[in-house]
PDB file of C-alpha atoms in Angstrom:
ATOM      1  CA  MET A  20      37.973  99.930  53.532  1.00 36.00           C
ATOM      2  CA  PRO A  21      41.568 100.489  54.822  1.00 39.00           C
ATOM      3  CA  PRO A  22      44.574  99.272  52.821  1.00 41.00           C
ATOM      4  CA  LEU A  23      45.323  95.616  53.384  1.00 39.00           C
ATOM      5  CA  ASP A  24      48.529  94.382  54.992  1.00 37.00           C
ATOM      6  CA  GLN A  25      50.044  92.366  52.150  1.00 38.00           C
ATOM      7  CA  SER A  26      53.087  91.348  54.210  1.00 36.00           C
ATOM      8  CA  ARG A  27      50.879  89.178  56.439  1.00 35.00           C
ATOM      9  CA  ALA A  28      49.647  87.195  53.456  1.00 37.00           C
ATOM     10  CA  VAL A  29      53.120  86.302  52.219  1.00 36.00           C
ATOM     11  CA  THR A  30      54.721  85.019  55.425  1.00 33.00           C
ATOM     12  CA  GLU A  31      53.060  81.602  55.311  1.00 38.00           C
ATOM     13  CA  PRO A  32      55.206  78.611  54.263  1.00 35.00           C
ATOM     14  CA  GLY A  33      55.117  77.782  50.584  1.00 46.00           C
ATOM     15  CA  THR A  34      54.107  81.214  49.364  1.00 60.00           C
ATOM     16  CA  ALA A  35      56.006  83.354  46.874  1.00 71.00           C
ATOM     17  CA  PRO A  36      58.609  85.940  47.959  1.00 75.00           C
ATOM     18  CA  ALA A  37      56.989  89.145  49.180  1.00 73.00           C
ATOM     19  CA  ALA A  38      58.415  91.196  46.314  1.00 75.00           C
ATOM     20  CA  VAL A  39      56.948  88.821  43.719  1.00 81.00           C
ATOM     21  CA  VAL A  40      53.520  88.991  45.352  1.00 83.00           C
ATOM     22  CA  ALA A  41      53.757  92.787  45.476  1.00 82.00           C
ATOM     23  CA  ALA A  42      54.703  92.932  41.790  1.00 83.00           C
ATOM     24  CA  VAL A  43      51.859  90.608  40.767  1.00 90.00           C
ATOM     25  CA  VAL A  44      49.381  92.635  42.842  1.00 88.00           C
ATOM     26  CA  SER A  45      50.706  95.845  41.292  1.00 87.00           C
ATOM     27  CA  GLU A  46      50.109  94.542  37.755  1.00 90.00           C
ATOM     28  CA  LEU A  47      46.640  93.323  38.686  1.00 93.00           C
ATOM     29  CA  ALA A  48      45.793  96.651  40.288  1.00 90.00           C
ATOM     30  CA  GLY A  49      46.751  98.455  37.091  1.00 90.00           C
ATOM     31  CA  VAL A  50      44.487  96.231  35.013  1.00 91.00           C
ATOM     32  CA  LEU A  51      41.571  96.564  37.450  1.00 92.00           C
ATOM     33  CA  LYS A  52      42.220 100.279  38.039  1.00 90.00           C
ATOM     34  CA  LEU A  53      42.465  99.807  41.806  1.00 86.00           C
ATOM     35  CA  ASP A  54      44.869 100.861  44.523  1.00 82.00           C
ATOM     36  CA  PRO A  55      47.221  97.878  45.080  1.00 80.00           C
ATOM     37  CA  GLY A  56      46.646  98.193  48.824  1.00 77.00           C
ATOM     38  CA  ARG A  57      42.994  97.319  48.348  1.00 83.00           C
ATOM     39  CA  ILE A  58      43.707  93.956  46.725  1.00 86.00           C
ATOM     40  CA  ASP A  59      43.840  90.953  49.060  1.00 87.00           C
ATOM     41  CA  PRO A  60      46.332  88.540  47.433  1.00 87.00           C
ATOM     42  CA  ALA A  61      44.543  85.618  49.092  1.00 88.00           C
ATOM     43  CA  GLN A  62      41.213  86.490  47.466  1.00 90.00           C
ATOM     44  CA  SER A  63      40.198  84.664  44.287  1.00 92.00           C
ATOM     45  CA  PHE A  64      40.515  86.313  40.885  1.00 94.00           C
ATOM     46  CA  ARG A  65      36.808  85.648  40.366  1.00 92.00           C
ATOM     47  CA  ALA A  66      35.906  87.523  43.548  1.00 93.00           C
ATOM     48  CA  LEU A  67      38.173  90.370  42.471  1.00 93.00           C
ATOM     49  CA  GLY A  68      36.200  90.686  39.246  1.00 92.00           C
ATOM     50  CA  VAL A  69      38.860  89.408  36.846  1.00 93.00           C
ATOM     51  CA  GLY A  70      37.085  88.396  33.626  1.00 91.00           C
ATOM     52  CA  SER A  71      38.584  86.746  30.566  1.00 89.00           C
ATOM     53  CA  VAL A  72      39.863  89.918  28.882  1.00 90.00           C
ATOM     54  CA  PRO A  73      41.465  91.417  32.026  1.00 91.00           C
ATOM     55  CA  ALA A  74      42.969  87.988  32.761  1.00 92.00           C
ATOM     56  CA  VAL A  75      44.748  87.898  29.399  1.00 92.00           C
ATOM     57  CA  ARG A  76      46.024  91.450  29.864  1.00 91.00           C
ATOM     58  CA  PHE A  77      47.168  90.743  33.430  1.00 93.00           C
ATOM     59  CA  VAL A  78      49.088  87.582  32.548  1.00 92.00           C
ATOM     60  CA  SER A  79      50.680  89.324  29.562  1.00 89.00           C
ATOM     61  CA  LEU A  80      51.986  92.109  31.800  1.00 89.00           C
ATOM     62  CA  VAL A  81      53.299  89.601  34.344  1.00 89.00           C
ATOM     63  CA  ASN A  82      55.077  87.705  31.566  1.00 85.00           C
ATOM     64  CA  ARG A  83      56.767  90.911  30.387  1.00 83.00           C
ATOM     65  CA  ARG A  84      57.826  91.739  33.911  1.00 81.00           C
ATOM     66  CA  PHE A  85      59.323  88.359  34.806  1.00 81.00           C
ATOM     67  CA  GLY A  86      60.244  86.919  31.412  1.00 80.00           C
ATOM     68  CA  THR A  87      57.809  84.039  31.813  1.00 85.00           C
ATOM     69  CA  ALA A  88      55.567  82.445  29.187  1.00 87.00           C
ATOM     70  CA  LEU A  89      52.411  81.748  31.163  1.00 89.00           C
ATOM     71  CA  THR A  90      48.902  81.803  29.702  1.00 91.00           C
ATOM     72  CA  ALA A  91      45.646  83.001  31.222  1.00 90.00           C
ATOM     73  CA  THR A  92      44.568  79.381  31.680  1.00 91.00           C
ATOM     74  CA  ALA A  93      47.132  79.162  34.501  1.00 92.00           C
ATOM     75  CA  LEU A  94      44.775  81.243  36.639  1.00 93.00           C
ATOM     76  CA  ALA A  95      42.346  78.317  36.830  1.00 90.00           C
ATOM     77  CA  GLY A  96      44.872  76.195  38.718  1.00 91.00           C
ATOM     78  CA  HIS A  97      46.239  79.163  40.677  1.00 92.00           C
ATOM     79  CA  PRO A  98      43.042  81.075  41.489  1.00 92.00           C
ATOM     80  CA  THR A  99      44.450  83.811  43.743  1.00 92.00           C
ATOM     81  CA  PRO A 100      47.204  86.415  43.256  1.00 91.00           C
ATOM     82  CA  LEU A 101      49.108  84.675  46.060  1.00 88.00           C
ATOM     83  CA  ALA A 102      48.988  81.271  44.347  1.00 91.00           C
ATOM     84  CA  PHE A 103      49.718  82.771  40.942  1.00 93.00           C
ATOM     85  CA  ALA A 104      52.712  84.659  42.346  1.00 89.00           C
ATOM     86  CA  ALA A 105      54.107  81.362  43.641  1.00 88.00           C
ATOM     87  CA  LEU A 106      53.809  79.941  40.122  1.00 91.00           C
ATOM     88  CA  VAL A 107      55.492  83.022  38.661  1.00 89.00           C
ATOM     89  CA  ALA A 108      58.350  82.720  41.152  1.00 86.00           C
ATOM     90  CA  ARG A 109      58.888  79.075  40.203  1.00 87.00           C
ATOM     91  CA  GLU A 110      58.747  79.785  36.479  1.00 85.00           C
ATOM     92  CA  ALA A 111      61.070  82.788  36.740  1.00 80.00           C
ATOM     93  CA  GLY A 112      63.500  80.978  39.043  1.00 70.00           C
ATOM     94  CA  ASP A 113      63.183  81.209  42.815  1.00 45.00           C
ATOM     95  CA  SER A 114      66.812  82.232  43.369  1.00 39.00           C
ATOM     96  CA  GLY A 115      66.580  85.457  41.363  1.00 45.00           C
ATOM     97  CA  ALA A 116      62.890  86.253  41.364  1.00 45.00           C
ATOM     98  CA  GLU A 117      62.778  88.347  44.526  1.00 47.00           C
ATOM     99  CA  ALA A 118      65.896  90.388  43.730  1.00 44.00           C
ATOM    100  CA  GLY A 119      64.682  90.927  40.184  1.00 51.00           C
ATOM    101  CA  ALA A 120      61.267  92.040  41.353  1.00 50.00           C
ATOM    102  CA  VAL A 121      62.773  94.527  43.813  1.00 46.00           C
ATOM    103  CA  ALA A 122      65.042  96.009  41.150  1.00 45.00           C
ATOM    104  CA  ASP A 123      62.170  96.107  38.697  1.00 60.00           C
ATOM    105  CA  GLU A 124      59.887  97.812  41.200  1.00 64.00           C
ATOM    106  CA  ALA A 125      62.471 100.557  41.714  1.00 70.00           C
ATOM    107  CA  ALA A 126      62.909 100.930  37.955  1.00 75.00           C
ATOM    108  CA  VAL A 127      59.157 101.173  37.428  1.00 75.00           C
ATOM    109  CA  ARG A 128      58.855 103.924  40.043  1.00 80.00           C
ATOM    110  CA  GLU A 129      61.645 105.923  38.412  1.00 85.00           C
ATOM    111  CA  ILE A 130      60.235 105.471  34.913  1.00 85.00           C
ATOM    112  CA  LEU A 131      56.729 106.295  36.103  1.00 85.00           C
ATOM    113  CA  GLY A 132      57.970 109.640  37.379  1.00 89.00           C
ATOM    114  CA  VAL A 133      59.464 110.477  33.980  1.00 90.00           C
ATOM    115  CA  LEU A 134      56.342 109.395  32.101  1.00 90.00           C
ATOM    116  CA  ARG A 135      54.078 111.415  34.397  1.00 90.00           C
ATOM    117  CA  GLU A 136      56.165 114.521  33.734  1.00 92.00           C
ATOM    118  CA  ARG A 137      56.055 113.992  29.966  1.00 91.00           C
ATOM    119  CA  LEU A 138      52.314 113.341  29.933  1.00 92.00           C
ATOM    120  CA  ALA A 139      51.588 116.235  32.302  1.00 92.00           C
ATOM    121  CA  ALA A 140      53.407 118.575  29.919  1.00 91.00           C
ATOM    122  CA  LEU A 141      51.139 117.409  27.094  1.00 90.00           C
ATOM    123  CA  LEU A 142      47.964 117.697  29.168  1.00 92.00           C
ATOM    124  CA  GLY A 143      48.884 121.021  30.773  1.00 92.00           C
ATOM    125  CA  CYS A 144      48.642 119.826  34.366  1.00 93.00           C
ATOM    126  CA  GLU A 145      50.879 118.958  37.303  1.00 92.00           C
ATOM    127  CA  PRO A 146      52.399 115.434  37.312  1.00 90.00           C
ATOM    128  CA  ASP A 147      50.881 114.706  40.727  1.00 89.00           C
ATOM    129  CA  ALA A 148      47.422 115.330  39.278  1.00 90.00           C
ATOM    130  CA  ILE A 149      47.744 112.224  37.067  1.00 89.00           C
ATOM    131  CA  ASP A 150      46.662 108.919  38.587  1.00 85.00           C
ATOM    132  CA  PRO A 151      48.900 106.220  37.046  1.00 81.00           C
ATOM    133  CA  ALA A 152      45.980 103.757  37.091  1.00 75.00           C
ATOM    134  CA  THR A 153      43.589 106.007  35.132  1.00 80.00           C
ATOM    135  CA  PRO A 154      43.116 104.898  31.507  1.00 80.00           C
ATOM    136  CA  PHE A 155      44.698 107.190  28.947  1.00 84.00           C
ATOM    137  CA  GLU A 156      41.372 107.926  27.256  1.00 82.00           C
ATOM    138  CA  LEU A 157      39.900 109.157  30.557  1.00 85.00           C
ATOM    139  CA  LEU A 158      42.863 111.504  30.933  1.00 88.00           C
ATOM    140  CA  GLY A 159      41.985 113.129  27.621  1.00 88.00           C
ATOM    141  CA  VAL A 160      44.729 111.465  25.573  1.00 86.00           C
ATOM    142  CA  ASP A 161      43.387 111.637  22.020  1.00 85.00           C
ATOM    143  CA  SER A 162      45.189 110.339  18.937  1.00 81.00           C
ATOM    144  CA  ILE A 163      47.335 113.463  18.584  1.00 84.00           C
ATOM    145  CA  ARG A 164      48.405 113.462  22.215  1.00 86.00           C
ATOM    146  CA  ALA A 165      48.998 109.710  22.074  1.00 83.00           C
ATOM    147  CA  ALA A 166      51.328 110.259  19.127  1.00 82.00           C
ATOM    148  CA  LYS A 167      53.249 112.980  20.948  1.00 85.00           C
ATOM    149  CA  PHE A 168      53.426 110.948  24.135  1.00 86.00           C
ATOM    150  CA  ALA A 169      54.677 107.892  22.255  1.00 83.00           C
ATOM    151  CA  ALA A 170      57.359 110.063  20.658  1.00 83.00           C
ATOM    152  CA  ALA A 171      58.354 111.412  24.083  1.00 84.00           C
ATOM    153  CA  VAL A 172      58.646 107.871  25.479  1.00 83.00           C
ATOM    154  CA  ASN A 173      60.648 106.787  22.434  1.00 81.00           C
ATOM    155  CA  ASP A 174      62.951 109.738  22.860  1.00 80.00           C
ATOM    156  CA  ALA A 175      63.512 109.155  26.565  1.00 80.00           C
ATOM    157  CA  TYR A 176      64.131 105.417  26.429  1.00 77.00           C
ATOM    158  CA  GLY A 177      65.317 104.616  22.931  1.00 73.00           C
ATOM    159  CA  MET A 178      62.201 102.650  22.035  1.00 70.00           C
ATOM    160  CA  ASP A 179      60.277 102.409  18.794  1.00 68.00           C
ATOM    161  CA  GLU A 180      56.705 102.391  20.064  1.00 61.00           C
ATOM    162  CA  ARG A 181      54.309 103.379  17.276  1.00 59.00           C
ATOM    163  CA  VAL A 182      51.413 104.239  19.563  1.00 53.00           C
ATOM    164  CA  VAL A 183      50.233 104.109  23.166  1.00 56.00           C
ATOM    165  CA  SER A 184      48.173 100.915  22.984  1.00 56.00           C
ATOM    166  CA  PRO A 185      45.024 101.112  25.159  1.00 52.00           C
ATOM    167  CA  CYS A 186      44.873  97.306  25.169  1.00 53.00           C
ATOM    168  CA  GLU A 187      48.419  96.361  26.174  1.00 60.00           C
ATOM    169  CA  HIS A 188      49.430  99.565  27.978  1.00 68.00           C
ATOM    170  CA  PRO A 189      46.138 101.201  29.062  1.00 73.00           C
ATOM    171  CA  ASN A 190      47.599 103.580  31.641  1.00 77.00           C
ATOM    172  CA  LEU A 191      50.842 105.055  32.930  1.00 81.00           C
ATOM    173  CA  ALA A 192      51.422 102.235  35.407  1.00 77.00           C
ATOM    174  CA  ALA A 193      51.233  99.627  32.651  1.00 73.00           C
ATOM    175  CA  MET A 194      53.388 101.711  30.310  1.00 78.00           C
ATOM    176  CA  ALA A 195      56.030 102.182  33.000  1.00 78.00           C
ATOM    177  CA  ALA A 196      56.123  98.424  33.645  1.00 72.00           C
ATOM    178  CA  HIS A 197      56.510  97.826  29.898  1.00 72.00           C
ATOM    179  CA  VAL A 198      59.375 100.305  29.588  1.00 77.00           C
ATOM    180  CA  ALA A 199      61.103  98.815  32.645  1.00 74.00           C
ATOM    181  CA  ASN A 200      61.407  95.486  30.850  1.00 68.00           C
ATOM    182  CA  LEU A 201      63.090  96.942  27.774  1.00 65.00           C
ATOM    183  CA  PRO A 202      66.873  97.191  27.378  1.00 59.00           C
ATOM    184  CA  ALA A 203      68.213 100.151  29.310  1.00 51.00           C
ATOM    185  CA  ALA A 204      68.906 103.279  27.313  1.00 44.00           C
ATOM    186  CA  GLY A 205      70.957 106.343  28.101  1.00 43.00           C
ATOM    187  CA  PRO A 206      69.532 109.653  29.302  1.00 45.00           C
ATOM    188  CA  PRO A 207      67.296 111.511  26.860  1.00 48.00           C
ATOM    189  CA  PRO A 208      69.111 113.902  24.526  1.00 48.00           C
ATOM    190  CA  ALA A 209      68.467 117.587  24.754  1.00 48.00           C
ATOM    191  CA  ALA A 210      65.575 118.878  22.713  1.00 49.00           C
ATOM    192  CA  GLY A 211      66.445 120.860  19.653  1.00 50.00           C
ATOM    193  CA  PRO A 212      64.441 123.442  17.691  1.00 54.00           C
ATOM    194  CA  GLU A 213      64.647 121.338  14.546  1.00 57.00           C
ATOM    195  CA  ALA A 214      62.949 118.404  16.273  1.00 57.00           C
ATOM    196  CA  ALA A 215      60.181 120.640  17.637  1.00 59.00           C
ATOM    197  CA  GLU A 216      59.548 122.102  14.185  1.00 65.00           C
ATOM    198  CA  GLU A 217      59.451 118.635  12.633  1.00 66.00           C
ATOM    199  CA  VAL A 218      56.912 117.370  15.181  1.00 66.00           C
ATOM    200  CA  GLY A 219      54.802 120.481  14.708  1.00 70.00           C
ATOM    201  CA  ALA A 220      54.741 120.003  10.951  1.00 74.00           C
ATOM    202  CA  LEU A 221      53.689 116.368  11.339  1.00 69.00           C
ATOM    203  CA  LEU A 222      50.890 117.259  13.745  1.00 73.00           C
ATOM    204  CA  ASP A 223      49.638 119.938  11.371  1.00 75.00           C
ATOM    205  CA  ALA A 224      49.571 117.357   8.590  1.00 75.00           C
ATOM    206  CA  VAL A 225      47.519 114.982  10.753  1.00 73.00           C
ATOM    207  CA  ARG A 226      45.058 117.720  11.725  1.00 77.00           C
ATOM    208  CA  GLU A 227      44.590 118.618   8.075  1.00 77.00           C
ATOM    209  CA  ASP A 228      44.072 114.935   7.143  1.00 76.00           C
ATOM    210  CA  ARG A 229      47.068 114.961   4.808  1.00 76.00           C
ATOM    211  CA  ILE A 230      48.616 111.958   6.560  1.00 73.00           C
ATOM    212  CA  SER A 231      47.339 109.393   9.077  1.00 71.00           C
ATOM    213  CA  VAL A 232      48.390 109.203  12.730  1.00 66.00           C
ATOM    214  CA  ASP A 233      50.216 105.930  12.044  1.00 61.00           C
ATOM    215  CA  GLU A 234      52.137 107.501   9.176  1.00 63.00           C
ATOM    216  CA  ALA A 235      53.049 110.469  11.362  1.00 64.00           C
ATOM    217  CA  LEU A 236      54.343 108.113  14.062  1.00 59.00           C
ATOM    218  CA  THR A 237      56.707 106.454  11.628  1.00 56.00           C
ATOM    219  CA  ARG A 238      58.183 109.860  10.790  1.00 59.00           C
ATOM    220  CA  LEU A 239      58.529 111.194  14.329  1.00 57.00           C
ATOM    221  CA  PRO A 240      62.111 112.046  15.290  1.00 52.00           C
ATOM    222  CA  HIS A 241      63.598 110.294  18.310  1.00 46.00           C
ATOM    223  CA  ARG A 242      64.247 113.639  19.977  1.00 44.00           C
ATOM    224  CA  LEU A 243      61.805 116.246  21.317  1.00 41.00           C
TER     225      LEU A 243
END
C-alpha cells in the first residue's frame, strides 16, 4: 500500500490546519508502530485498531504536545484523526496551533536525531539502523541500557527523567516528542572522565545487586 496523501484530507472546509493533522497522525503512528504515511486521517480510530490502552497513550501524547487537557473519551465524539485534530486545534487555540505544531515538528526532528545518536552509541549500531517507532524493548534496551540512556537524555536536555518509561515513552519517536515539550535547555556539556567513572561504578553496583536500578538513576550525574 503506497503512502497516503495527507494534504488532500486536510483541505476540506472545517478541518484542522494541516500541521495539526500531521502532528496528531505522527503521535498516533508512534503508538501504533506504523509509518505516518500509512495512516488515513479520515479513517476511524476503530478501523485503525486503536483500543482503550493505545487511546489513552495517544491522547496523553497529544496533550503533552499541544498543552491540552483532553481525555480518551473525546475520541468517541471525534472518531477519526481528522476530527480529533480539529478538536485539538480548537482546544489549543486556532490562531497559534498551526505555527506551534510546525515549530514543534522541527524540534522533534532535531531532538530525535540526538536521541538516535545517543541510543546507537549504547547499542553499538549506526543511528540510521534504529527505527524511531520500534519499542525500546525490541531494540534490546534492558534495564541497564535504559538507565544509561535516561542519563544521556538528562544530560543533553537538562531533564530529570528517572527511567525510559515503556508506557508513556515506548520508543524514540515518543521520547523525542516528550523532550520537545520540556523547557529548552542549553547544549550538552562536554563529557568528563570523572562522570564516566561515576557511571561505571554505579552500573557495576547494579550488576552486582548492591543497589537497584532506581537507586542508581537517582545517583547518576547530569553529565556523561
